[in-house]
Amino acid sequence: MSAESSRSNAPLQTSLPINFLIIGGGLAGLACALALRRVGHHATVLERGDKRSARGEGGIRLPPNLTKIFFHWGLRDALRAKALVSHTIRFTRYESGEYLGDQVWDQDVLRETRGVFMLLTHAELYDILYDAATRAGARVRFNAEVVAVDPEEHEVELATGETLSGDVLVGADGEYGPSRAAVVGRQVRGVPTGLAMYDTIVPGQHLPEHLASLRKDNGVFVAFGEGRAIVAYPVHGTEDFAFQFYGPDENSQGKYGDAPSVSVPDIARPLDPRLSDIVNNARKAVRVSIRQHEDLEDWVHDDGRLVLIGEAAHPFPPGTIQATAMAVEDGAVLAKLFSHLSEERQIESFLFAFQELRQSRARGVAAGEFGAAFIMTADGEGAAQRDAAMRAQHAAGGNALEGGGGGGDAGAAWEEIRTIFGYDCEDEADDWWVQWGLLRERALNRQEDGEEGGAHAPPLLDFSAMTVQVSSSASD
């Protein structure tokens, strides 16, 4: 039996199509537009830059909880044509190149998740989503910079002075965009951590011999250092390698979309000498500052139909494996909920249901990804304990990320990984509708029947104040 999801049935179609205006034409915005078009809603995407800048540079890793969504959406063939399927991670020391161990993903675990690990570039994934979304009927406008958002009137103003409106505004414009500021009430830039990710591509011909197996196995290479780290993996059919260097952040101002400007040799050393050829031949890197953001209490504007998704709702450290996955999950859940839309009065309830379904999931995963970024770059006693645990796992013949023996809490961490990868956001949205959405509709129907008959109707359920318990188990 294949580990990949085979579910590709046509989704439920809404009986009341409405207009969604999506602010931000990155991966989050395109995925949300595609998901909404799949269930019959209208979607217009507003991207501040041109298509070339929106496509971006660098590599991207797709975990099983993300690829299963794309497979559900009928994108398996498009991904297979561009992406590499990966099964292994190799861990070493950054400065010395000392081998610490491997992680080989268990096929039984992947079968449970109904997804696979994939590697490709940001530009390739962007093209896949753009083509799918526009083919499905979404409208994407480039060079359409939103400078003001009016949630109460469901309107946005472009830099040109043009005003556009929709039934629902979706803020997919990142942590620095106007949508997040509109919900929070002010611009919030987060707190610098002193760490940045430097994103670049290296021609595969410069890969050293001791890492040749990465090309054969489509493996991911991770190097832990003192305040520095590397995550690297093959792209473009193994012709190139995406390299993400983590190191000190000099100005705390870098972000995705900036022009490549950083010389990799200037920020990479001290480094395993065998990687010198890679460093010396790397393209200029984009600096993306890692900032710590407070969790937002609200993703939905109090006075209007504006909802945040992706980095606008929950900023992740750059380069982490779940950042894009959480953004796409957001769009998938929003669309699933709105596939049940039959009356305008349901819009607010669905937006608050989306927030309740997604907040705990995104917060928990983000905390783990921030922790991983700082574990990779730990120094002193923390680094020594991390390395010793991995060496012990390798000596015992185990996988680097799995528990047992001297692994300490690694077993619990592995079970957590299984839970994150096995999660199905679309199933969770379906469960909400069955358990709560239908209950609300029946309560409304009873009230309407009571009013028609002159009887006193019971109070309605208020989903803006309801907390939804999200299951942590994978379901098929």
Short mmCIF file of C-alpha atoms in Angstrom, two decimals, residues 274-460:
data_model
loop_
_atom_site.label_atom_id
_atom_site.label_comp_id
_atom_site.label_asym_id
_atom_site.label_seq_id
_atom_site.Cartn_x
_atom_site.Cartn_y
_atom_site.Cartn_z
CA ARG A 274 35.33 20.32 3.52
CA LEU A 275 32.43 22.76 2.95
CA SER A 276 34.69 25.60 1.81
CA ASP A 277 33.98 24.97 -1.88
CA ILE A 278 30.25 25.26 -1.21
CA VAL A 279 30.63 28.50 0.71
CA ASN A 280 32.93 30.07 -1.85
CA ASN A 281 30.59 29.26 -4.75
CA ALA A 282 27.27 30.08 -3.12
CA ARG A 283 25.16 32.81 -4.64
CA LYS A 284 24.50 35.94 -2.62
CA ALA A 285 22.11 35.11 0.21
CA VAL A 286 18.90 36.74 1.39
CA ARG A 287 19.04 37.68 5.06
CA VAL A 288 15.81 36.86 6.93
CA SER A 289 15.85 38.01 10.55
CA ILE A 290 14.40 35.67 13.15
CA ARG A 291 12.08 37.59 15.45
CA GLN A 292 10.04 36.42 18.42
CA HIS A 293 6.38 37.45 18.14
CA GLU A 294 3.72 37.41 20.81
CA ASP A 295 0.77 35.15 20.12
CA LEU A 296 -2.22 37.10 18.88
CA GLU A 297 -5.36 36.65 20.94
CA ASP A 298 -7.52 37.37 17.90
CA TRP A 299 -7.06 36.40 14.28
CA VAL A 300 -10.47 37.83 13.37
CA HIS A 301 -11.11 41.57 13.54
CA ASP A 302 -13.67 42.46 16.20
CA ASP A 303 -15.65 44.87 14.04
CA GLY A 304 -15.49 43.38 10.57
CA ARG A 305 -14.90 40.42 8.31
CA LEU A 306 -11.10 40.38 8.27
CA VAL A 307 -9.33 37.12 9.13
CA LEU A 308 -5.59 36.47 9.29
CA ILE A 309 -3.85 33.37 7.94
CA GLY A 310 -0.25 32.22 7.56
CA GLU A 311 2.55 34.47 8.76
CA ALA A 312 0.10 37.32 9.34
CA ALA A 313 -1.55 35.21 12.06
CA HIS A 314 1.37 33.14 13.37
CA PRO A 315 4.91 34.09 12.26
CA PHE A 316 7.34 31.16 12.14
CA PRO A 317 11.14 31.16 12.09
CA PRO A 318 12.28 31.30 8.44
CA GLY A 319 13.33 28.05 6.82
CA THR A 320 11.55 25.77 9.27
CA ILE A 321 9.73 22.79 7.84
CA GLN A 322 6.26 23.66 9.18
CA ALA A 323 6.02 27.37 8.28
CA THR A 324 4.48 26.83 4.84
CA ALA A 325 2.54 23.81 6.05
CA MET A 326 0.70 25.83 8.70
CA ALA A 327 -0.17 28.55 6.16
CA VAL A 328 -1.63 26.02 3.72
CA GLU A 329 -3.48 24.25 6.53
CA ASP A 330 -5.06 27.62 7.36
CA GLY A 331 -6.40 28.02 3.83
CA ALA A 332 -7.61 24.44 3.71
CA VAL A 333 -9.56 24.76 6.97
CA LEU A 334 -11.07 28.12 6.00
CA ALA A 335 -12.32 26.66 2.74
CA LYS A 336 -13.66 23.51 4.38
CA LEU A 337 -15.71 25.54 6.82
CA PHE A 338 -17.04 27.87 4.14
CA SER A 339 -18.02 24.96 1.93
CA HIS A 340 -21.02 24.69 4.31
CA LEU A 341 -22.04 28.33 3.81
CA SER A 342 -25.71 28.60 2.90
CA GLU A 343 -26.71 31.91 4.51
CA GLU A 344 -24.82 35.17 5.05
CA ARG A 345 -25.47 35.05 8.80
CA GLN A 346 -23.05 32.09 9.06
CA ILE A 347 -19.98 34.08 7.96
CA GLU A 348 -18.97 35.42 11.37
CA SER A 349 -19.49 32.07 13.07
CA PHE A 350 -17.32 30.33 10.48
CA LEU A 351 -14.55 32.90 10.93
CA PHE A 352 -14.49 32.41 14.69
CA ALA A 353 -14.64 28.65 14.25
CA PHE A 354 -11.59 28.91 11.98
CA GLN A 355 -9.72 30.83 14.67
CA GLU A 356 -10.57 28.30 17.36
CA LEU A 357 -9.63 25.34 15.19
CA ARG A 358 -6.29 26.79 14.10
CA GLN A 359 -4.88 28.76 17.03
CA SER A 360 -3.84 25.94 19.33
CA ARG A 361 -2.44 23.88 16.46
CA ALA A 362 -0.36 26.75 15.06
CA ARG A 363 0.86 27.91 18.47
CA GLY A 364 2.02 24.47 19.48
CA VAL A 365 3.83 23.79 16.21
CA ALA A 366 5.41 27.27 16.17
CA ALA A 367 6.80 26.77 19.67
CA GLY A 368 8.43 23.55 18.52
CA GLU A 369 9.91 25.18 15.42
CA PHE A 370 11.35 28.07 17.41
CA GLY A 371 12.83 25.54 19.81
CA ALA A 372 14.37 23.60 16.92
CA ALA A 373 16.02 26.72 15.49
CA PHE A 374 17.73 27.46 18.78
CA ILE A 375 18.63 23.82 19.46
CA MET A 376 20.48 23.77 16.13
CA THR A 377 22.55 26.80 17.14
CA ALA A 378 22.98 25.98 20.84
CA ASP A 379 26.37 26.34 22.47
CA GLY A 380 27.95 25.33 25.75
CA GLU A 381 26.31 22.66 27.87
CA GLY A 382 23.15 22.59 25.76
CA ALA A 383 25.14 21.72 22.64
CA ALA A 384 27.13 19.08 24.50
CA GLN A 385 23.99 17.34 25.75
CA ARG A 386 22.37 17.47 22.31
CA ASP A 387 25.42 15.98 20.59
CA ALA A 388 25.95 13.32 23.27
CA ALA A 389 22.35 12.12 22.93
CA MET A 390 22.71 11.82 19.15
CA ARG A 391 26.02 9.96 19.42
CA ALA A 392 24.42 7.54 21.86
CA GLN A 393 21.52 6.94 19.50
CA HIS A 394 23.88 6.23 16.64
CA ALA A 395 26.04 3.91 18.76
CA ALA A 396 22.91 1.98 19.74
CA GLY A 397 21.94 1.61 16.07
CA GLY A 398 18.95 3.92 16.39
CA ASN A 399 17.65 6.89 14.46
CA ALA A 400 18.85 10.31 15.59
CA LEU A 401 15.39 11.65 16.47
CA GLU A 402 13.96 8.52 18.07
CA GLY A 403 13.97 7.59 21.74
CA GLY A 404 15.41 4.69 23.64
CA GLY A 405 18.56 4.03 25.63
CA GLY A 406 20.26 7.28 26.47
CA GLY A 407 17.88 9.35 24.40
CA GLY A 408 16.13 10.93 27.38
CA ASP A 409 13.03 12.72 26.17
CA ALA A 410 13.67 11.85 22.53
CA GLY A 411 10.96 9.19 22.61
CA ALA A 412 8.34 11.74 23.57
CA ALA A 413 9.68 14.10 20.91
CA TRP A 414 9.38 11.37 18.28
CA GLU A 415 5.77 10.69 19.26
CA GLU A 416 5.11 14.42 18.97
CA ILE A 417 6.58 14.40 15.46
CA ARG A 418 4.30 11.53 14.50
CA THR A 419 1.32 13.52 15.77
CA ILE A 420 2.29 16.69 13.89
CA PHE A 421 2.85 14.87 10.61
CA GLY A 422 -0.24 12.69 10.98
CA TYR A 423 -2.63 15.58 11.61
CA ASP A 424 -5.32 16.11 8.96
CA CYS A 425 -6.62 19.67 9.10
CA GLU A 426 -9.45 19.02 6.65
CA ASP A 427 -10.73 16.16 8.79
CA GLU A 428 -10.70 18.47 11.82
CA ALA A 429 -12.79 21.03 9.94
CA ASP A 430 -15.25 18.32 8.92
CA ASP A 431 -15.45 17.16 12.54
CA TRP A 432 -16.26 20.70 13.68
CA TRP A 433 -19.16 20.89 11.26
CA VAL A 434 -20.59 17.55 12.35
CA GLN A 435 -20.15 18.20 16.08
CA TRP A 436 -20.90 21.94 16.30
CA GLY A 437 -21.96 23.49 13.00
CA LEU A 438 -24.95 21.26 12.45
CA LEU A 439 -25.92 21.71 16.10
CA ARG A 440 -26.04 25.46 15.59
CA GLU A 441 -28.13 25.13 12.45
CA ARG A 442 -30.63 22.89 14.24
CA ALA A 443 -30.84 25.39 17.11
CA LEU A 444 -31.54 28.16 14.62
CA ASN A 445 -34.20 26.11 12.91
CA ARG A 446 -35.87 25.39 16.26
CA GLN A 447 -35.84 29.10 17.12
CA GLU A 448 -37.36 30.01 13.76
CA ASP A 449 -40.03 27.34 14.23
CA GLY A 450 -40.72 28.66 17.72
CA GLU A 451 -41.03 32.25 16.53
CA GLU A 452 -43.43 31.21 13.80
CA GLY A 453 -45.51 29.33 16.33
CA GLY A 454 -45.32 32.04 18.98
CA ALA A 455 -43.28 29.89 21.36
CA HIS A 456 -40.26 31.09 23.33
CA ALA A 457 -37.08 29.91 21.59
CA PRO A 458 -33.93 28.76 23.43
CA PRO A 459 -30.83 30.93 23.22
CA LEU A 460 -28.56 30.30 20.26
#
